[in-house]
mmCIF file of C-alpha atoms in Angstrom:
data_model
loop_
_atom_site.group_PDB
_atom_site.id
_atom_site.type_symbol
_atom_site.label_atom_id
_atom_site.label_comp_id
_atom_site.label_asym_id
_atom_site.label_seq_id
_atom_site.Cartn_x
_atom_site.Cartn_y
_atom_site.Cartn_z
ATOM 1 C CA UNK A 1 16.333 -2.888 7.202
ATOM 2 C CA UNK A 2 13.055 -3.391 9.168
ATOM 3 C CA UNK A 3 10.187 -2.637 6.783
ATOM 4 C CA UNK A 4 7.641 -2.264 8.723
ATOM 5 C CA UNK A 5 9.504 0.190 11.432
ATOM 6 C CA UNK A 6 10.002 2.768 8.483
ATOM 7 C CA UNK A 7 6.360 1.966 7.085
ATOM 8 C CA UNK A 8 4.692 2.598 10.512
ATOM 9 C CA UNK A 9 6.915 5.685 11.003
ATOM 10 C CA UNK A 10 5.923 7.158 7.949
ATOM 11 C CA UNK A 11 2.258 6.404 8.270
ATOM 12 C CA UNK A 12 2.156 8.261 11.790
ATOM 13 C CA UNK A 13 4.672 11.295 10.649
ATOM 14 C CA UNK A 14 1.528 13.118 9.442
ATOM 15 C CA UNK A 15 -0.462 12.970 12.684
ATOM 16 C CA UNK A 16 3.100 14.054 14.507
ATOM 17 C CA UNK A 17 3.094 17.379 12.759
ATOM 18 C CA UNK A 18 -0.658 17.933 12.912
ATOM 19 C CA UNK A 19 -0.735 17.469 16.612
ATOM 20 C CA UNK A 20 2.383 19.940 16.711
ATOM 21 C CA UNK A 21 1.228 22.420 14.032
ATOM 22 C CA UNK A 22 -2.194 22.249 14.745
ATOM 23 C CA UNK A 23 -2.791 21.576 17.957
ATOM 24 C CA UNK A 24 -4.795 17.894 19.878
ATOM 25 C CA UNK A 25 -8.066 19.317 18.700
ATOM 26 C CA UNK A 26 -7.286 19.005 14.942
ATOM 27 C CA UNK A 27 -5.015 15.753 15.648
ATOM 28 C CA UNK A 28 -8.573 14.006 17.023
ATOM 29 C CA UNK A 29 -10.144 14.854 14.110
ATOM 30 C CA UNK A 30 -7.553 13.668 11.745
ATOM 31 C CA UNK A 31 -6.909 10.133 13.278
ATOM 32 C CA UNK A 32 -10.944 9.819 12.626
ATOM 33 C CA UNK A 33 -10.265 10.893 9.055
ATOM 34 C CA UNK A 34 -7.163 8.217 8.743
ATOM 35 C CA UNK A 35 -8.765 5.150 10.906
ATOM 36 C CA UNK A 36 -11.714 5.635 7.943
ATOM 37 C CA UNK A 37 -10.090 5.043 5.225
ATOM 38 C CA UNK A 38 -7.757 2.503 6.811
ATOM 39 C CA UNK A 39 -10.793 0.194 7.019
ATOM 40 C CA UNK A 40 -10.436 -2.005 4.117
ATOM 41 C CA UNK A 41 -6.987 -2.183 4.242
ATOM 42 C CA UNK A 42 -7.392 -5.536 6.011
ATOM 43 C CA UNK A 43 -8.650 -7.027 3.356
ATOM 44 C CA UNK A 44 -5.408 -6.811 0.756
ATOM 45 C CA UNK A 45 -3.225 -7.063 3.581
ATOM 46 C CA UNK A 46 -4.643 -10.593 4.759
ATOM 47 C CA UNK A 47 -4.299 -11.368 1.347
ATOM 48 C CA UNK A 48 -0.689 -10.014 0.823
ATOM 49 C CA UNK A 49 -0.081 -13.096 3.738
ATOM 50 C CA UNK A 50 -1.679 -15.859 2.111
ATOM 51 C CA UNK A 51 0.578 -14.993 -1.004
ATOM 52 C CA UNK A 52 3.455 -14.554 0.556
ATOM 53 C CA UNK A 53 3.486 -18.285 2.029
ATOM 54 C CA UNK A 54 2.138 -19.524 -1.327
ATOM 55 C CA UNK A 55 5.201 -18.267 -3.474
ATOM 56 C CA UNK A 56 8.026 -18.442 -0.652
ATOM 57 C CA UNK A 57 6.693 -22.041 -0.702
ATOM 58 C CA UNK A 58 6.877 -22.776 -4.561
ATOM 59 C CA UNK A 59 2.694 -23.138 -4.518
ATOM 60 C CA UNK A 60 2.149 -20.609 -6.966
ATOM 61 C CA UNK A 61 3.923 -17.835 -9.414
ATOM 62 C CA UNK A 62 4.474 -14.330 -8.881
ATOM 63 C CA UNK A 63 1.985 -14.307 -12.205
ATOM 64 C CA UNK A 64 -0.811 -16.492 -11.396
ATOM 65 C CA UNK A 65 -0.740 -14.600 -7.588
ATOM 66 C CA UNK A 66 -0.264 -11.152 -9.732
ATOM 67 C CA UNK A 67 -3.237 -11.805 -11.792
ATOM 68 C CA UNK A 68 -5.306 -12.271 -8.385
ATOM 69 C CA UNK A 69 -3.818 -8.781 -6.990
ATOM 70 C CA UNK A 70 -5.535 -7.213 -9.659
ATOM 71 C CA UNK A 71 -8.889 -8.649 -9.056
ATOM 72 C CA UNK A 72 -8.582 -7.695 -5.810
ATOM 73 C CA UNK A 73 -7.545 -4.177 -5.917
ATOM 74 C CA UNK A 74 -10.356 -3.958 -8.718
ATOM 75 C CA UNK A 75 -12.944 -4.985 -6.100
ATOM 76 C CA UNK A 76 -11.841 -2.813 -3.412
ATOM 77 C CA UNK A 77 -12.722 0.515 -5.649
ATOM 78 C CA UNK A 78 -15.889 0.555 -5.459
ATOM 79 C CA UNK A 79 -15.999 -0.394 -1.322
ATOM 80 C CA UNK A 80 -13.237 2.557 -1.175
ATOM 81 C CA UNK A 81 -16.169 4.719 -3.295
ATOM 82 C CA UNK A 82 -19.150 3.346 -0.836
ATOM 83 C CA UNK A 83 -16.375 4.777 1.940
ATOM 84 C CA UNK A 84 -15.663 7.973 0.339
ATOM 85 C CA UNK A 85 -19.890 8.684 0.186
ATOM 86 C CA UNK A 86 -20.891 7.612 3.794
ATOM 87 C CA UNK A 87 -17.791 9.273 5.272
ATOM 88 C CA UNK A 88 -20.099 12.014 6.739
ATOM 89 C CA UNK A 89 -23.000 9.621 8.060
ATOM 90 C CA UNK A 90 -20.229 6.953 10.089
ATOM 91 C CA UNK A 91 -18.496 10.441 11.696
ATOM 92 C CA UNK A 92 -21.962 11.179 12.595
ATOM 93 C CA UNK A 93 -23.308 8.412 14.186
ATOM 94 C CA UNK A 94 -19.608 7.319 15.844
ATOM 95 C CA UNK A 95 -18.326 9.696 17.255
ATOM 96 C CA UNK A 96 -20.952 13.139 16.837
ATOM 97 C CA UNK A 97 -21.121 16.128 14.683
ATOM 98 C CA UNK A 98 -18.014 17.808 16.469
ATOM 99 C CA UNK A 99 -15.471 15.976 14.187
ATOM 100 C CA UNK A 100 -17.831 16.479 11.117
ATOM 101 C CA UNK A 101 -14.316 18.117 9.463
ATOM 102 C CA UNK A 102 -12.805 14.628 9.309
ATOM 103 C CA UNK A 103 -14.790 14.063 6.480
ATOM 104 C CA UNK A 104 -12.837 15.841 3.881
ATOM 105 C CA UNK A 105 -9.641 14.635 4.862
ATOM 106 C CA UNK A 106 -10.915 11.182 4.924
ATOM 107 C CA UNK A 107 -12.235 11.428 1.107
ATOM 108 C CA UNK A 108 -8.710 12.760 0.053
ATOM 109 C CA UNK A 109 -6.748 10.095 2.137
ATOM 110 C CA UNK A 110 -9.310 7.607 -0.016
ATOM 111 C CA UNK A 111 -7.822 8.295 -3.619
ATOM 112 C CA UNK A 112 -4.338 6.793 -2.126
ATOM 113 C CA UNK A 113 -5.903 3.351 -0.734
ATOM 114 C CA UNK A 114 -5.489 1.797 -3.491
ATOM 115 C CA UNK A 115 -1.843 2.227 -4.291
ATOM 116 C CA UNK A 116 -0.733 1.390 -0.530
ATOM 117 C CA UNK A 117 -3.097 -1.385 -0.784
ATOM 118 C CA UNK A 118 -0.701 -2.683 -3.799
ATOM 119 C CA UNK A 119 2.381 -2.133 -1.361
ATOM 120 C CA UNK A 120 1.325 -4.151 0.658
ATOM 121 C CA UNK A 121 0.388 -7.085 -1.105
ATOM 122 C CA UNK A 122 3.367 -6.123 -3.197
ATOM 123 C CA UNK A 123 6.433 -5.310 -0.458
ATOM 124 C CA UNK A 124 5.083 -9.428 0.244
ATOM 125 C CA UNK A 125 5.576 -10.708 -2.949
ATOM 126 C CA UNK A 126 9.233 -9.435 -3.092
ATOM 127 C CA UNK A 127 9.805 -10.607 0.223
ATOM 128 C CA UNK A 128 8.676 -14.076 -0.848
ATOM 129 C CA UNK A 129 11.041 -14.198 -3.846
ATOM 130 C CA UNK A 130 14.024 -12.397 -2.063
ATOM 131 C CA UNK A 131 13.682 -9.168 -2.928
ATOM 132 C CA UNK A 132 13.084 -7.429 0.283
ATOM 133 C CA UNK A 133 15.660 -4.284 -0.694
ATOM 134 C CA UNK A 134 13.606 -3.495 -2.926
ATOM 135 C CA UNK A 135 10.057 -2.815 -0.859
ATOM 136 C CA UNK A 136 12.562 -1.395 1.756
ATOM 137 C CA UNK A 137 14.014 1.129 -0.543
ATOM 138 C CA UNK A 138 10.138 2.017 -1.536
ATOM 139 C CA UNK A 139 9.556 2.481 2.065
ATOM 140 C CA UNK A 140 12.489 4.370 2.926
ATOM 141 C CA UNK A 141 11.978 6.572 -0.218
ATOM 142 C CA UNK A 142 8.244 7.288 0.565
ATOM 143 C CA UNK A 143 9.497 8.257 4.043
ATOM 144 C CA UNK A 144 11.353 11.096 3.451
ATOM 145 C CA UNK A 145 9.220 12.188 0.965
ATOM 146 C CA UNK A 146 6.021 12.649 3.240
ATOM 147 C CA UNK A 147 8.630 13.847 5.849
ATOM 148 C CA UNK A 148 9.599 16.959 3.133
ATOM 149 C CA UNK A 149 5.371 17.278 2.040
ATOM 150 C CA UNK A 150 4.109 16.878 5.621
ATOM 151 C CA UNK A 151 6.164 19.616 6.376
ATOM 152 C CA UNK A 152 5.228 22.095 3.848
ATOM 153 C CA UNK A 153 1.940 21.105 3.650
ATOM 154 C CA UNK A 154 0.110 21.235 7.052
ATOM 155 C CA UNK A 155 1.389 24.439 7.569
ATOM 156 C CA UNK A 156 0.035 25.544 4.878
ATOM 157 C CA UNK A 157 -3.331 23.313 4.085
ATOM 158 C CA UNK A 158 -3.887 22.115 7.572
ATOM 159 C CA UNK A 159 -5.406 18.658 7.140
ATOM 160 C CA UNK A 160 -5.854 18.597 3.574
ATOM 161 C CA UNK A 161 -2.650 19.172 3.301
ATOM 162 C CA UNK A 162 -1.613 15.922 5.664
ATOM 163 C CA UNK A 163 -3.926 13.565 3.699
ATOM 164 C CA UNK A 164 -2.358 15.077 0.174
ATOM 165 C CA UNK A 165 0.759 14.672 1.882
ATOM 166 C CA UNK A 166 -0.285 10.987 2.562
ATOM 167 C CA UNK A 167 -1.633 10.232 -1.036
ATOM 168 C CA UNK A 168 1.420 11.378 -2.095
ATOM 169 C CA UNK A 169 3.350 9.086 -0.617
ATOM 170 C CA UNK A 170 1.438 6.378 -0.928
ATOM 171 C CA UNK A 171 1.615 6.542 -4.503
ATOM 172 C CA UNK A 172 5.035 6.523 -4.561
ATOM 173 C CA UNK A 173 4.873 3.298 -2.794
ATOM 174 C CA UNK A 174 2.930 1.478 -5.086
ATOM 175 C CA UNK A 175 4.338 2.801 -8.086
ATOM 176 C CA UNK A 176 7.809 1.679 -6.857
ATOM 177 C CA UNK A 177 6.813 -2.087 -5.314
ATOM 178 C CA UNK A 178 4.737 -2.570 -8.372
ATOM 179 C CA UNK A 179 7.555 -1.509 -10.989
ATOM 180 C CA UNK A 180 10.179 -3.788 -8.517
ATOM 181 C CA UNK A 181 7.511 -6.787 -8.823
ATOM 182 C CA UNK A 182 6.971 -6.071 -12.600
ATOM 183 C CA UNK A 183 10.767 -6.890 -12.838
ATOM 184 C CA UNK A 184 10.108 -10.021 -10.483
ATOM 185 C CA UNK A 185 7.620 -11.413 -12.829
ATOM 186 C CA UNK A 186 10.092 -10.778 -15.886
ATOM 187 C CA UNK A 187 13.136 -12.705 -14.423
ATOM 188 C CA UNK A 188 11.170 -15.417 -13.509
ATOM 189 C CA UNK A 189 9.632 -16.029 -16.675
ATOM 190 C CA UNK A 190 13.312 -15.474 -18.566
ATOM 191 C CA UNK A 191 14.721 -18.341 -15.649
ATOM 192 C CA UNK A 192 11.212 -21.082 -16.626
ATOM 193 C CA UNK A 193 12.123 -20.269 -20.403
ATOM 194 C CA UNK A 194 15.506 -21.212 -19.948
ATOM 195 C CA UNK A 195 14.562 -24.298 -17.851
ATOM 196 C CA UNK A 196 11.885 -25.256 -20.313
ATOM 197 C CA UNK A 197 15.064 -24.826 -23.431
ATOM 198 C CA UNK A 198 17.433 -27.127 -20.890
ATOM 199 C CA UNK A 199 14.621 -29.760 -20.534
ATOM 200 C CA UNK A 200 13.813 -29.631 -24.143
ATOM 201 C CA UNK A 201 17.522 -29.849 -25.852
ATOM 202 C CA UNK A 202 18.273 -33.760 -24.529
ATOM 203 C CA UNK A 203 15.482 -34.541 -26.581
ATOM 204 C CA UNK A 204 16.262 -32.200 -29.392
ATOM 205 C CA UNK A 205 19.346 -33.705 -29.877
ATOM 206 C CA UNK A 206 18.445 -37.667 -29.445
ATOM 207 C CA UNK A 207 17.944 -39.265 -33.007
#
């Protein structure tokens, strides 16, 4: 299963049926609205590397790296709340006044950040302990999901209803990697507790 085929088809799907429901104009508009928020994304994703090579190379637990996530994702909410208030001003001064509606859609797309943030440093940790199935079965499952909402939604909402769409699904990433990695973390503490008891009973048992 290639990950990141199904993750970059479902992170375009939206803009596929805005340009087709709604027309180039609104589809211009929207990929301002989605580049925005996508900003600080590099930050967790650079990150969600440096991991990756740390635990696939025995450097460091899915714990100690899990404890780092969440400093991480702590510090990028209030950046993602800086984003959410100049929205307006940085569609102003890029690219004019005439795609002044991306700013909503933008703000909405915002409240998701976080939790496909946490994919992505996430889908990486289970990739570095073997557990790629289960990121791709997030991926695939967030897929058809945003498929089903993108559909009803845009029709319905226009662009609000893409970037709910989007939120959406990206929660239903997150919530799915992070659940997958909470079980992660719990085997490999059961397998050091059992190594730690192995080490432990020669000695036990010498007089």
């Amino acid at each position: 299963l290639d990950i990141g085929s199904v993750l970059r088809n479902q992170l375009r799907f939206d803009r596929y049926v805005v340009a087709g429901v709604l027309g180039p104009a609104s589809l211009g508009i929207y990929s301002i609205a989605v580049t925005g928020a996508e900003l600080a994304r590099v930050i967790p994703s650079a990150y969600g590397q440096i991991a990756f090579y740390r635990i696939a190379s025995g450097r460091s637990s899915i714990a100690a790296v899990g404890r780092q996530r969440a400093v991480l994702l702590a510090a990028m909410v209030p950046l993602l709340a800086l984003s959410a208030v100049v929205a307006p001003w940085i569609i102003r001064v890029a690219v004019g006044g005439a795609y002044a509606g991306a700013a909503q859609p933008w703000r909405i797309l915002l409240v998701g950040e976080i939790a496909i943030m946490a994919y992505q440093i996430d889908s990486r940790l289970l990739a570095a302990v073997g557990r790629t199935r289960s990121a791709g079965a997030a991926s695939v499952a967030a897929l058809i999901l945003v498929v089903a909402l993108d559909l009803a939604l845009i029709p319905l909402w226009g662009l609000v209803g893409a970037a709910v769409a989007s939120v959406v699904a990206y929660s239903a990433m997150g919530a799915s990697t992070a659940i997958a990695l909470s079980r992660a973390r719990r085997f490999e503490r059961e397998v050091r507790s059992h190594q730690l008891v192995t080490v432990a009973a020669p000695g036990a048992l010498s007089p």
